[in-house]
PDB file of C-alpha atoms and ligand atoms in Angstrom:
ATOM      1  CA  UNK A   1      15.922   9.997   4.199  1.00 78.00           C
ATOM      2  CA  UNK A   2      13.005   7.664   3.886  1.00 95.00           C
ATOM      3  CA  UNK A   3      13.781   4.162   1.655  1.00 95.00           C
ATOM      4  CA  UNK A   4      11.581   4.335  -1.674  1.00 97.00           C
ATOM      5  CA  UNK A   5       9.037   0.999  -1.115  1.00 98.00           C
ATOM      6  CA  UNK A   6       7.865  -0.150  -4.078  1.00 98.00           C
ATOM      7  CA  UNK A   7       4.971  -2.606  -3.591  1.00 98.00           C
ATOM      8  CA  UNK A   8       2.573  -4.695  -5.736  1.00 98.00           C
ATOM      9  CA  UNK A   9      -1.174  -5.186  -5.320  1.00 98.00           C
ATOM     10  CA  UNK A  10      -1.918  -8.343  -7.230  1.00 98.00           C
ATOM     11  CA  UNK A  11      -5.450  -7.807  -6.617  1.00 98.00           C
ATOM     12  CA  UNK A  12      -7.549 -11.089  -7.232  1.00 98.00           C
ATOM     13  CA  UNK A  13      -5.631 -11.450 -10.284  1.00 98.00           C
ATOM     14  CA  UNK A  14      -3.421 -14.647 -11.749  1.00 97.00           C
ATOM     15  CA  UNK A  15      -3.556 -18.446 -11.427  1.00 98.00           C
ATOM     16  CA  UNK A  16      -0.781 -21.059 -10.083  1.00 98.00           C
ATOM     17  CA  UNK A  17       1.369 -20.976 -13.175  1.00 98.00           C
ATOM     18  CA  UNK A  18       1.053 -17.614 -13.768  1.00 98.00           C
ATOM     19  CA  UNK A  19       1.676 -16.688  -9.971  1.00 98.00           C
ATOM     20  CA  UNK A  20       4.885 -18.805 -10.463  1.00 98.00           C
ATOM     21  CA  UNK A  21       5.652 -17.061 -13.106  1.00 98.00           C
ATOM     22  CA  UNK A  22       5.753 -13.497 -12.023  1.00 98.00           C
ATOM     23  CA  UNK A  23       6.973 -14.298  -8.705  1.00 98.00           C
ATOM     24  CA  UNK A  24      10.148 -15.959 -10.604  1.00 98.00           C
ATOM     25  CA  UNK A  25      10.471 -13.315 -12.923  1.00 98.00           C
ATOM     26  CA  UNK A  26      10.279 -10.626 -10.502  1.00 98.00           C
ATOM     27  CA  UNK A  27      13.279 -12.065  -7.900  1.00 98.00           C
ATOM     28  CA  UNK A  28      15.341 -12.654 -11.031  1.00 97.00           C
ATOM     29  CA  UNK A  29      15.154  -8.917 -11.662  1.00 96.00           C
ATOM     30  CA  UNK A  30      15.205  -7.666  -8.612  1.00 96.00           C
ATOM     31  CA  UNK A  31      18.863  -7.476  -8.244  1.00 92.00           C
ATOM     32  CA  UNK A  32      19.116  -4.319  -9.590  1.00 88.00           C
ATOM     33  CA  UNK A  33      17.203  -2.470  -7.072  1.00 91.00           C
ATOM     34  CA  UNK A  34      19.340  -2.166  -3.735  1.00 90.00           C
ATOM     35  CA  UNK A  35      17.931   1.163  -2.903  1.00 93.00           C
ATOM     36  CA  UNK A  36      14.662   0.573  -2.871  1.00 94.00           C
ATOM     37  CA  UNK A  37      13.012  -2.272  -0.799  1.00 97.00           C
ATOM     38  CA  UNK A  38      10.395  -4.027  -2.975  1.00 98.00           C
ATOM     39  CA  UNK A  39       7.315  -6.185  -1.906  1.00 98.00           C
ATOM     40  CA  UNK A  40       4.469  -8.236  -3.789  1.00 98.00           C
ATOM     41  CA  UNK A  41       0.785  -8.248  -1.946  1.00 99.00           C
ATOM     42  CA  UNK A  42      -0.171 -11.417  -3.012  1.00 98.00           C
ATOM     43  CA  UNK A  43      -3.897 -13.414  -3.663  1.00 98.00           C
ATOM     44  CA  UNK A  44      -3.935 -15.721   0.027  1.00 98.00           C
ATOM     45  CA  UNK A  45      -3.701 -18.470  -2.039  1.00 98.00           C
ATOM     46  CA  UNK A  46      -0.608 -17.772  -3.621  1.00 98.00           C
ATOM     47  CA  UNK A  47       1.206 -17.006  -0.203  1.00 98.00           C
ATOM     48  CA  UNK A  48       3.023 -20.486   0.300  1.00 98.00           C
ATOM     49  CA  UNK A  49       4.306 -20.264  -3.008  1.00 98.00           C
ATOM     50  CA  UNK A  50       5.707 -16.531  -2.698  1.00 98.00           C
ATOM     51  CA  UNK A  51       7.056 -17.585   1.015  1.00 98.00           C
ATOM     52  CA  UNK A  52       8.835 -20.792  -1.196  1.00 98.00           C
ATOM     53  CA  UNK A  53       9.984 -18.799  -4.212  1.00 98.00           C
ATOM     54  CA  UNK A  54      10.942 -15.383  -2.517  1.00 98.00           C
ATOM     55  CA  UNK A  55      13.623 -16.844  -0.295  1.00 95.00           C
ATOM     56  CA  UNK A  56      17.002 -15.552  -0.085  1.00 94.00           C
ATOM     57  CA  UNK A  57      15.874 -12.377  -2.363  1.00 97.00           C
ATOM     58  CA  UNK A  58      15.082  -9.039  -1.082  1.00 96.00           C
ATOM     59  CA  UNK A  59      11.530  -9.485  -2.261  1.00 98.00           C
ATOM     60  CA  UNK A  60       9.065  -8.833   0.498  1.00 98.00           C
ATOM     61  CA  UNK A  61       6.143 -10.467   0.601  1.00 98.00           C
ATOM     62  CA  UNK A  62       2.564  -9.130   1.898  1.00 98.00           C
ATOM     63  CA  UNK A  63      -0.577 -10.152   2.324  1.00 98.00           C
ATOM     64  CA  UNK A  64      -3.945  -7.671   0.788  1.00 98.00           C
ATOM     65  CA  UNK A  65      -6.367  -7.436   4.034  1.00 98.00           C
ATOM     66  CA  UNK A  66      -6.691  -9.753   7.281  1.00 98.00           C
ATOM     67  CA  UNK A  67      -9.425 -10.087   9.679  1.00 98.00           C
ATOM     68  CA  UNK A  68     -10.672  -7.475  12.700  1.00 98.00           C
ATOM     69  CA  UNK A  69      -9.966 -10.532  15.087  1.00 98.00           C
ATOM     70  CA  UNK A  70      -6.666 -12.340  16.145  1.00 98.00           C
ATOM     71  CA  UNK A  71      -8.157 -16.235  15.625  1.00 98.00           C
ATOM     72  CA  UNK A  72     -11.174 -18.542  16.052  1.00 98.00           C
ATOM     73  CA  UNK A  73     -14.439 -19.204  14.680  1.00 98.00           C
ATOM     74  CA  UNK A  74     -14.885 -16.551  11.948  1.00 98.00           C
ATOM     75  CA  UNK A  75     -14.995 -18.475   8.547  1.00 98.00           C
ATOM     76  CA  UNK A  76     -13.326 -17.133   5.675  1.00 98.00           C
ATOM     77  CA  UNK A  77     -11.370 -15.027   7.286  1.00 98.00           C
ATOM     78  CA  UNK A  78      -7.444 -14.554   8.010  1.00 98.00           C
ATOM     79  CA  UNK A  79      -5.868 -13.386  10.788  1.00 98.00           C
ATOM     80  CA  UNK A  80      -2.926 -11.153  10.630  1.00 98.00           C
ATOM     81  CA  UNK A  81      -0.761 -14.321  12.887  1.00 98.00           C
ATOM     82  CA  UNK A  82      -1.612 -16.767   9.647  1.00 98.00           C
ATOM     83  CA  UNK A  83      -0.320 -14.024   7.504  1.00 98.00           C
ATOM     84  CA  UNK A  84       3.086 -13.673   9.683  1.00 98.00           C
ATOM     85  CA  UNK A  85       3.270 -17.375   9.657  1.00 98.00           C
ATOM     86  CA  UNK A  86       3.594 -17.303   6.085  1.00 98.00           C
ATOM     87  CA  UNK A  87       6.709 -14.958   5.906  1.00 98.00           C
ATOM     88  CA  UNK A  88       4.805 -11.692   4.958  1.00 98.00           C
ATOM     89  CA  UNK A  89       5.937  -8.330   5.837  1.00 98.00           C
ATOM     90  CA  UNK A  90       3.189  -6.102   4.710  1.00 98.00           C
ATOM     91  CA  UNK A  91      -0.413  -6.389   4.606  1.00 99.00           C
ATOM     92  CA  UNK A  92      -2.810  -4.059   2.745  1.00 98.00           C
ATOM     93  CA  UNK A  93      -5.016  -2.285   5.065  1.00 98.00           C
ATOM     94  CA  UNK A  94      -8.747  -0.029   3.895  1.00 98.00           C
ATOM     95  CA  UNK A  95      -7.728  -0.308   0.238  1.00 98.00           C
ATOM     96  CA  UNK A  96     -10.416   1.616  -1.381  1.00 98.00           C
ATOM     97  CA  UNK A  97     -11.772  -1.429  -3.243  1.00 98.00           C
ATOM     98  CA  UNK A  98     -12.388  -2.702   0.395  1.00 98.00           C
ATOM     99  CA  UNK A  99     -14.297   0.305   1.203  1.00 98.00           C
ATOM    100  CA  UNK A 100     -16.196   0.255  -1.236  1.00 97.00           C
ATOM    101  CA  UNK A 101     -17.339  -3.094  -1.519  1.00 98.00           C
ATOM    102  CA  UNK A 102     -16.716  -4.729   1.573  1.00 98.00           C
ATOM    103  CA  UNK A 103     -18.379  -1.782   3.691  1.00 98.00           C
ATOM    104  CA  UNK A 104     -14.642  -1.521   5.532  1.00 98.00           C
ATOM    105  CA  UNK A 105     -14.655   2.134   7.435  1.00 97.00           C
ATOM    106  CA  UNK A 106     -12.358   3.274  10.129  1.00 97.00           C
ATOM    107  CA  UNK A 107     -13.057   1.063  12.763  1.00 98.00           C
ATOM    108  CA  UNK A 108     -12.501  -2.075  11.544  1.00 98.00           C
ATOM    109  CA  UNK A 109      -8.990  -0.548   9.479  1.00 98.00           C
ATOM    110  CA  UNK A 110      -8.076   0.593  12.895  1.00 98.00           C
ATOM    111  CA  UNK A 111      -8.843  -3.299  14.280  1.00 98.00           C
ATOM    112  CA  UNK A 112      -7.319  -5.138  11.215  1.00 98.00           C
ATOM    113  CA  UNK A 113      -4.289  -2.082  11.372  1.00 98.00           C
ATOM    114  CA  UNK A 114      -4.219  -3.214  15.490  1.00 98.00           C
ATOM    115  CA  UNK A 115      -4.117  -6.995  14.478  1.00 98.00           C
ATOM    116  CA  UNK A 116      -1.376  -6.347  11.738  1.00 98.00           C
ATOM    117  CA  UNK A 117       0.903  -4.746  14.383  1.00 98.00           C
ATOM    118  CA  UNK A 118       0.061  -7.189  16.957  1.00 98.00           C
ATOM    119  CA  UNK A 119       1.244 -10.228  14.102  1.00 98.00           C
ATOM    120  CA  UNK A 120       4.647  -8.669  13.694  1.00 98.00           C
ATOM    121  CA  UNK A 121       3.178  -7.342  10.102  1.00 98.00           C
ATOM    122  CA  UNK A 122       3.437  -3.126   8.647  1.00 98.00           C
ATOM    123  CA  UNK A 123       0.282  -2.346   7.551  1.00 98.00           C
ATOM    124  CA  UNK A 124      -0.037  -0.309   4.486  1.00 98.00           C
ATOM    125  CA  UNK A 125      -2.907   2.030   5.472  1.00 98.00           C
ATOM    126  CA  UNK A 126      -4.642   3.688   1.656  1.00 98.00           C
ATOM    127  CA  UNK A 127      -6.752   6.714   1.497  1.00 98.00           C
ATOM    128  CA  UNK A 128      -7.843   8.232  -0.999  1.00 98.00           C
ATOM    129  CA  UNK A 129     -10.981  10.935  -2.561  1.00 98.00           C
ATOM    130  CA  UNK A 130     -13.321   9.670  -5.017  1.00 96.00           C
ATOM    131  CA  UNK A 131     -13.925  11.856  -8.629  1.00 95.00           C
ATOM    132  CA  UNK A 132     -16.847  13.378  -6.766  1.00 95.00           C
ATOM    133  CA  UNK A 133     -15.005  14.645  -3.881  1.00 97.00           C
ATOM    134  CA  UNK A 134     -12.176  16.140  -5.840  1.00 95.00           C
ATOM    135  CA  UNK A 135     -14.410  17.722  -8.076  1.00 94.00           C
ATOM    136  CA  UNK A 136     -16.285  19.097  -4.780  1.00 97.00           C
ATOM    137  CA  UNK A 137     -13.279  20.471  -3.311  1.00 97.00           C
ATOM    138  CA  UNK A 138     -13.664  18.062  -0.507  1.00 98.00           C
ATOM    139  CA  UNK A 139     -10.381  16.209  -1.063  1.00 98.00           C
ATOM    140  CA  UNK A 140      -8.621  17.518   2.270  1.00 98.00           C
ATOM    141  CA  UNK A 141     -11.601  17.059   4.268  1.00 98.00           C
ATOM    142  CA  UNK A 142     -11.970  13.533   3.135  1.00 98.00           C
ATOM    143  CA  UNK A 143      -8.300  12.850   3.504  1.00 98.00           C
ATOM    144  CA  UNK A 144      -8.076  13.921   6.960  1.00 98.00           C
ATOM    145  CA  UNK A 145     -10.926  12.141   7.898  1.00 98.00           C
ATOM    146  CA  UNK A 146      -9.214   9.068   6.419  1.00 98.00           C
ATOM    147  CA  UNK A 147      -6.382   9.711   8.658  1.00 98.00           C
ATOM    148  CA  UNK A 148      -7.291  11.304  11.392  1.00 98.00           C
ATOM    149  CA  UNK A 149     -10.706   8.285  12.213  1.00 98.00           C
ATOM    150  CA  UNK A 150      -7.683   6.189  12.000  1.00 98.00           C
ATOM    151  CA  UNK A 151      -4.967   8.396  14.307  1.00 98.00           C
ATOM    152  CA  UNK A 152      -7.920   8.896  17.129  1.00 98.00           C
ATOM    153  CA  UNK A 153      -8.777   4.988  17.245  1.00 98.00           C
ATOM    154  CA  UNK A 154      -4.926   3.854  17.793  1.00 98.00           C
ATOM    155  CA  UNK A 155      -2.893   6.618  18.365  1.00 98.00           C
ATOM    156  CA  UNK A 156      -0.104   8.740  16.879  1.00 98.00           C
ATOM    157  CA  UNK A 157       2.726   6.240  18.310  1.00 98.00           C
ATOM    158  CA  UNK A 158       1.130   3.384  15.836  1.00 98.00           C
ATOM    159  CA  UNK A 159       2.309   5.351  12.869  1.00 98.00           C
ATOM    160  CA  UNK A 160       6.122   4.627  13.712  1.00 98.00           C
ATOM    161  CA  UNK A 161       5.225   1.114  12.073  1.00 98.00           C
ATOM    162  CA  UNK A 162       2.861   1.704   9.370  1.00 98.00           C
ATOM    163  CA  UNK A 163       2.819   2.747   5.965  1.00 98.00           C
ATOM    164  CA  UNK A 164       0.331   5.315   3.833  1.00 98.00           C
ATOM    165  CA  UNK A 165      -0.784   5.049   0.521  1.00 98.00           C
ATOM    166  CA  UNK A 166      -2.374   7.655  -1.145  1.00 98.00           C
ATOM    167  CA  UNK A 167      -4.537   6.373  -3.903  1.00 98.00           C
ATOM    168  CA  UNK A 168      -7.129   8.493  -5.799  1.00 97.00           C
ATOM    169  CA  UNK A 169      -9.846   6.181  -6.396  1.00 96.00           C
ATOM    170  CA  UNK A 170     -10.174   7.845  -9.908  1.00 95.00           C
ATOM    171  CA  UNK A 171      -7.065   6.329 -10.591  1.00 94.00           C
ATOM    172  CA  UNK A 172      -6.911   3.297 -10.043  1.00 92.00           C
ATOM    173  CA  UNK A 173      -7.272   1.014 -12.548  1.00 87.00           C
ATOM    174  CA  UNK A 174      -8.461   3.900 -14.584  1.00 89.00           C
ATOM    175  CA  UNK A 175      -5.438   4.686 -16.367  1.00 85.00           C
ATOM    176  CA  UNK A 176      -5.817   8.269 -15.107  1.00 87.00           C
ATOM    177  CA  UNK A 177      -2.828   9.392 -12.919  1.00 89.00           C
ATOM    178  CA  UNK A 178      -2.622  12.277 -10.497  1.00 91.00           C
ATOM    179  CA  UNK A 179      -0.308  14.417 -11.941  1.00 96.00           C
ATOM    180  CA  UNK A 180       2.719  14.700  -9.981  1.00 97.00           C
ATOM    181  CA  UNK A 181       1.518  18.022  -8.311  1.00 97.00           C
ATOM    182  CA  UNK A 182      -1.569  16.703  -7.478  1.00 97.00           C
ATOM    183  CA  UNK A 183      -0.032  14.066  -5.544  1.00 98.00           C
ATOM    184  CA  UNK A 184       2.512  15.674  -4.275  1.00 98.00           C
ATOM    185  CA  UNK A 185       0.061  18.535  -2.629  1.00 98.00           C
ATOM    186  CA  UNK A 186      -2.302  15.222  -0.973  1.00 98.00           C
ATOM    187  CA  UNK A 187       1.246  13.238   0.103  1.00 98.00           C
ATOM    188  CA  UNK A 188       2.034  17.048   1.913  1.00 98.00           C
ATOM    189  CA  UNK A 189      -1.098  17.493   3.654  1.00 98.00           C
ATOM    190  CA  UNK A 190      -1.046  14.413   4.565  1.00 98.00           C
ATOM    191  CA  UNK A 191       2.216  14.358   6.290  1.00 98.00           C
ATOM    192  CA  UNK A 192       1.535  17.743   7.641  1.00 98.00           C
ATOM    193  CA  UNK A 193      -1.689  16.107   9.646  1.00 98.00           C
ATOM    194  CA  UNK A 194       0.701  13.618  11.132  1.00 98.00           C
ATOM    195  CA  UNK A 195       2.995  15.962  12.109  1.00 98.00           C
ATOM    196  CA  UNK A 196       0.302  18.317  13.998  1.00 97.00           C
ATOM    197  CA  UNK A 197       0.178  14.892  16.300  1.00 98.00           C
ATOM    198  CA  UNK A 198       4.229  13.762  16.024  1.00 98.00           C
ATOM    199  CA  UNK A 199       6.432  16.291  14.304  1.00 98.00           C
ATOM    200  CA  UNK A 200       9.527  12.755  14.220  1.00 98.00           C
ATOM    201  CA  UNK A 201       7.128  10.095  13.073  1.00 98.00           C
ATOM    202  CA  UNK A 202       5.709  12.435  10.320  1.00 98.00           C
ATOM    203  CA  UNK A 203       9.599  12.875   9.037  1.00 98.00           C
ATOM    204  CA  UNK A 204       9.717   9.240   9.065  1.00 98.00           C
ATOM    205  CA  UNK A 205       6.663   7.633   7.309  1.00 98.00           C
ATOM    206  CA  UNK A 206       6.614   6.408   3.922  1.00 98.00           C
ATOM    207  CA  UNK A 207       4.083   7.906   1.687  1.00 98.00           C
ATOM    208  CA  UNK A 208       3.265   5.736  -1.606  1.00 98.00           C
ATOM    209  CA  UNK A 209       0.994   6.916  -4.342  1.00 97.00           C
ATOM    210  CA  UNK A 210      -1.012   4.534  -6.048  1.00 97.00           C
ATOM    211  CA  UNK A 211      -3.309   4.814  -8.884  1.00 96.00           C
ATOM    212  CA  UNK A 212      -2.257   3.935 -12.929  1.00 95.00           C
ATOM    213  CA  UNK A 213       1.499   4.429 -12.061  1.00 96.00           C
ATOM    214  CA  UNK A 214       3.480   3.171 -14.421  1.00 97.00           C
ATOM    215  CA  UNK A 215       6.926   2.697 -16.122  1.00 97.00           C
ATOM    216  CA  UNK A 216       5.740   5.991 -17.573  1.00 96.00           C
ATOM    217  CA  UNK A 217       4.959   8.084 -15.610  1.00 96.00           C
ATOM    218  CA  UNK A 218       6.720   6.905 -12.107  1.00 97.00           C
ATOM    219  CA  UNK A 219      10.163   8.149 -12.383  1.00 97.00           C
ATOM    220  CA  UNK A 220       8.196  11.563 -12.168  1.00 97.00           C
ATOM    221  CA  UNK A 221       5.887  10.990  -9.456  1.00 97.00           C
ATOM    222  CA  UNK A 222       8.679   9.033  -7.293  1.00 97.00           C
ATOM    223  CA  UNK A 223      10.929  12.263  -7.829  1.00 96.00           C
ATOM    224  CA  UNK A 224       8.003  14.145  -5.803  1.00 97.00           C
ATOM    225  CA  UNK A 225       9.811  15.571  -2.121  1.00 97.00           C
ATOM    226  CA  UNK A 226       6.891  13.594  -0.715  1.00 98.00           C
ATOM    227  CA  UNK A 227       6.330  10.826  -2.547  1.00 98.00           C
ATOM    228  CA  UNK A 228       8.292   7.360  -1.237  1.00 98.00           C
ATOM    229  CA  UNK A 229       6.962   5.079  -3.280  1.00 98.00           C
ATOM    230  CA  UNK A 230       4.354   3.397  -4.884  1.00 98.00           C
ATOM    231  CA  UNK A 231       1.678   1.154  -4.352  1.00 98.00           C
ATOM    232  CA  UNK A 232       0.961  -0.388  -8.075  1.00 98.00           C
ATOM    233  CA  UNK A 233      -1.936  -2.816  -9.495  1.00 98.00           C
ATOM    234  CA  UNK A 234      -1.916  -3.546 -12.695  1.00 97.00           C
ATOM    235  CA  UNK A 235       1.107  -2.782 -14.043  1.00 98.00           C
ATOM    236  CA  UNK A 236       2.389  -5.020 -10.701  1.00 98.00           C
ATOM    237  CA  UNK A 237       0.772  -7.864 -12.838  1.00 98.00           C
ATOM    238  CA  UNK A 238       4.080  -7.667 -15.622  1.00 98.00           C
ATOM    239  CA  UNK A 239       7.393  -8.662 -13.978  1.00 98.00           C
ATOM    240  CA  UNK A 240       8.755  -5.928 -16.658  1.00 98.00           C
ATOM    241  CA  UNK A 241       6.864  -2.965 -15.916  1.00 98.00           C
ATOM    242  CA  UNK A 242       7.012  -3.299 -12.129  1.00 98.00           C
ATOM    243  CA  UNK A 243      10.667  -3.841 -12.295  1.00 97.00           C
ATOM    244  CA  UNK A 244      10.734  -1.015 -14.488  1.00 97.00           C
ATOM    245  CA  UNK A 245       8.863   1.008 -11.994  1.00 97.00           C
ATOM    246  CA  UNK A 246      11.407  -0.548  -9.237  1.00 97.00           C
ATOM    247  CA  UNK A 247      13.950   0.737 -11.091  1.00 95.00           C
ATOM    248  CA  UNK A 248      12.896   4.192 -11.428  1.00 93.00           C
ATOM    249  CA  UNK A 249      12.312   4.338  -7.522  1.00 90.00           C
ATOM    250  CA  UNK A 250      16.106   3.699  -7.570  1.00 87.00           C
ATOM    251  CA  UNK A 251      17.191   7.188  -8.907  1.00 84.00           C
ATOM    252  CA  UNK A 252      15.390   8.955  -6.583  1.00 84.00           C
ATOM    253  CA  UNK A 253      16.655   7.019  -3.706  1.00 76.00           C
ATOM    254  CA  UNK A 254      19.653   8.410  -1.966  1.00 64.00           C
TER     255      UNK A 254
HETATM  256  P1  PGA B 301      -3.614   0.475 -10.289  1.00 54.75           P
HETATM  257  O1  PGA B 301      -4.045   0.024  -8.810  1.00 54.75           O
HETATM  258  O2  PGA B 301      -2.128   0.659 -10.283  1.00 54.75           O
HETATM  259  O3  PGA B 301      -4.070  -0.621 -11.192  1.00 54.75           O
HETATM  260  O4  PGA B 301      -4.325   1.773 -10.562  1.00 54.75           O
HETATM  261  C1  PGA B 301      -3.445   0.563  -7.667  1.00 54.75           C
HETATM  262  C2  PGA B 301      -4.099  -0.006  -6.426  1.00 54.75           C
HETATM  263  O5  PGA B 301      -5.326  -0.140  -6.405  1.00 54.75           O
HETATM  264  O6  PGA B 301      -3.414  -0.341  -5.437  1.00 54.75           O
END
């Protein structure tokens, strides 16, 4: 049985105060959820203060990209030790955002997914079509290129400590959600491609979904036989909602 992870993508949203804020307000609900492990990917500069104010709660903390190289002269960047340093669990890895704007392909998420592994971190590895490809019936195709550029570069053994997140890039931050058949059919395939390399580590890895989930709509997607969690923007920014969406990743938990 694979633990529900419920994790936030803060994005390059919030301030100080309001960084406080939701931090606070999420550990003070968070002991409800025993199930499910929960984690907040957090704006770098907010890091110290999540590392301060998550303490002694079962709050993870994560980090939302890190650099291709382990250290040294490469300004503006993070490395993956810096995040570690800084009591993170998780890091983000080929978000689509990243992809898109930041020219991020396979080889450099297969570096920064190296680096994370090499700091002690568990990537969260995202793939995802865009509306085009769906509507092209290239969805598959693209998702196993997602995967497999990724499998080929570091090997099958790598998976044992990484997460997936499916996200539909039509989804995010769209308001549109897979439905829960569409996203249980992508989670499936995608398992399926890991288990053509390791049949145990494709029983084992968590699959989140991310894309509009919400207190809504995530009880329904989280009850999905592949589906172990979710990987949520904006409704991560309201301690309410994403405890809400915590929550509901607690009834489907064993
Ligand atoms: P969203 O973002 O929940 O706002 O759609 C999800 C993500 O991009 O991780």
């Amino acid at each position: 049985m694979r633990q529900p992870l419920i994790a936030g993508n803060w994005k390059m949203n919030g301030s100080k105060a309001s960084a406080d804020a939701l931090l606070r307000g999420v550990v003070a609900g968070s002991g409800g959820v025993s199930k499910s492990e929960i984690a907040v990917c957090v704006p770098f500069p907010y890091l110290y203060l999540g590392e301060q104010l998550l303490v002694g709660s079962a709050v993870r903390l994560g980090g939302q990209n890190l650099c291709t190289e382990s250290g040294g002269a490469f300004t503006g960047e993070v490395s993956g030790s810096m995040l570690a340093d800084f009591g993170c669990t998780y890091v983000i890895c080929g978000h689509s955002e990243r992809r898109e704007y930041y020219g991020e392909d396979e080889a450099s998420i297969a570096l920064k997914l190296t680096r994370a592994i090499e700091s002690g971190l568990t990537p969260i590895l995202c793939v995802g079509e865009t509306l085009r490809q769906r509507e092209a019936g290239e969805t598959e195709a693209v998702i196993a290129g997602q995967v497999d550029g990724v499998v080929d570069r570091i090997g099958i053994d790598a998976f044992a400590g990484i997460e997936i997140a499916y996200e539909p890039v039509w989804a995010i931050g769209t308001g549109l959600t897979a439905t829960p058949e569409q996203a249980q059919a992508v989670h499936a395939f995608i398992r399926s491609r890991i288990a053509e390399k390791s049949a145990s580590i494709a029983k084992k890895v968590r699959i989140l979904y991310g894309g509009s989930m919400k207190p809504g709509n995530a009880a329904e997607l989280l009850a999905q036989t592949d589906i172990d969690g979710g990987l949520i923007g904006g409704a991560s920014l309201n301690a309410d909602d994403f405890l809400a969406i915590c929550l509901a990743g607690e009834q489907t938990a064993a």
